[in-house]
Amino acid sequence: MDHPSFDPERDLLLLIDIQNDFCPGGALAVSAGDEIVPAVNRLAARFAHVVLTQDWHPAGHRSFASAHADRAPYESVAFPYGLQTLWPDHCVQGTQGAAFHPALDTTRAELVIRKGFRPQIDSYSAFFENDRSTPTGLAGYLRERGFTRVVLCGLATDFCVAYSAIDARRLGFETVVLPGACRAIDLGGSLAAALAAMRDAGVVLDDAVR
Ligand code: VGL
Ligand code: ZN
């Protein structure tokens, strides 16, 4: 491992939602989302353990604006578990949009965590759904495997990466985010807010790695 601060035994690289729909041309395209893929592939080659997340919604998912009368994408609405942003239909199970970016090297991934598959609950975090209480099982997996530090990058910085990183800290894992290998949606200042919330939670933002 050529980065002095990465430890192959206790560190896990967690790659968030590097899927076609979050890349240019996709249904919920993150500006320049595809630019991170070469850096992510280089990073993955340096870690002994890699896990991927995959946003994986059934058609008609409640987080889709199209599932609500008179609502447009990017509006916020009250859900039983709190305010939920409505999105364009994206990452529908089994579609090309839900597939990983074709240039992402997934060969060394040891686990793929799918999230957002419950029709009524969205899931930004790799650890908990947006009700903040339904677990994905990832924390148990990490503990059982003996990982103590999670290094994250992917899409989007201000939603799934930030929620995952903050939950990782909350669950007691050392947590590092590599902003150079992330890209943001940035809705109404959400990127600045997410970076501040990650710092406040004790997430290390390492801008040197890209
Ligand atoms: C994401 C919005 C909706 C993400 C997923 O991966 O950041 N954002 N679904
Ligand atoms: Zn989604």
Short mmCIF file of N, CA and C in Angstrom, two decimals, residues 12 18 32 45 47 59 86 90-91 112 148 151 156 174 210:
data_model
loop_
_atom_site.label_atom_id
_atom_site.label_comp_id
_atom_site.label_asym_id
_atom_site.label_seq_id
_atom_site.Cartn_x
_atom_site.Cartn_y
_atom_site.Cartn_z
N LEU A 12 -11.22 -0.53 5.06
CA LEU A 12 -12.11 -0.97 4.00
C LEU A 12 -12.39 0.22 3.08
N ILE A 18 -21.53 4.30 -7.72
CA ILE A 18 -20.87 4.73 -8.97
C ILE A 18 -21.60 4.04 -10.13
N ALA A 32 -20.10 15.78 -13.92
CA ALA A 32 -18.75 15.18 -14.00
C ALA A 32 -18.61 13.94 -13.11
N ALA A 45 -7.26 -0.53 -6.36
CA ALA A 45 -6.11 -1.42 -6.55
C ALA A 45 -5.17 -1.37 -5.35
N PHE A 47 -6.23 -1.05 -2.10
CA PHE A 47 -6.86 -1.58 -0.88
C PHE A 47 -7.00 -3.10 -0.98
N ALA A 59 -39.47 0.10 -9.39
CA ALA A 59 -40.22 1.08 -10.19
C ALA A 59 -41.32 1.65 -9.31
N LEU A 86 -37.65 14.75 -3.36
CA LEU A 86 -38.16 13.90 -4.45
C LEU A 86 -37.17 13.97 -5.62
N HIS A 90 -34.81 7.00 -10.97
CA HIS A 90 -33.39 6.67 -11.18
C HIS A 90 -33.09 5.31 -10.56
N CYS A 91 -32.04 4.68 -11.04
CA CYS A 91 -31.52 3.43 -10.47
C CYS A 91 -32.65 2.41 -10.21
N VAL A 112 -21.49 -6.31 -2.35
CA VAL A 112 -22.28 -5.20 -2.91
C VAL A 112 -23.49 -5.02 -2.00
N THR A 148 -11.88 -1.58 11.17
CA THR A 148 -12.12 -0.49 12.12
C THR A 148 -12.13 0.86 11.44
N VAL A 151 -12.92 4.00 4.47
CA VAL A 151 -12.48 5.08 3.57
C VAL A 151 -13.50 5.15 2.44
N ALA A 156 -23.33 10.57 -4.40
CA ALA A 156 -22.89 11.95 -4.55
C ALA A 156 -22.35 12.42 -3.20
N GLU A 174 -13.55 4.61 12.50
CA GLU A 174 -12.77 5.73 11.98
C GLU A 174 -13.21 5.92 10.53
N ARG A 210 -6.53 11.54 -4.65
CA ARG A 210 -7.46 11.71 -5.76
C ARG A 210 -7.10 10.77 -6.87
#
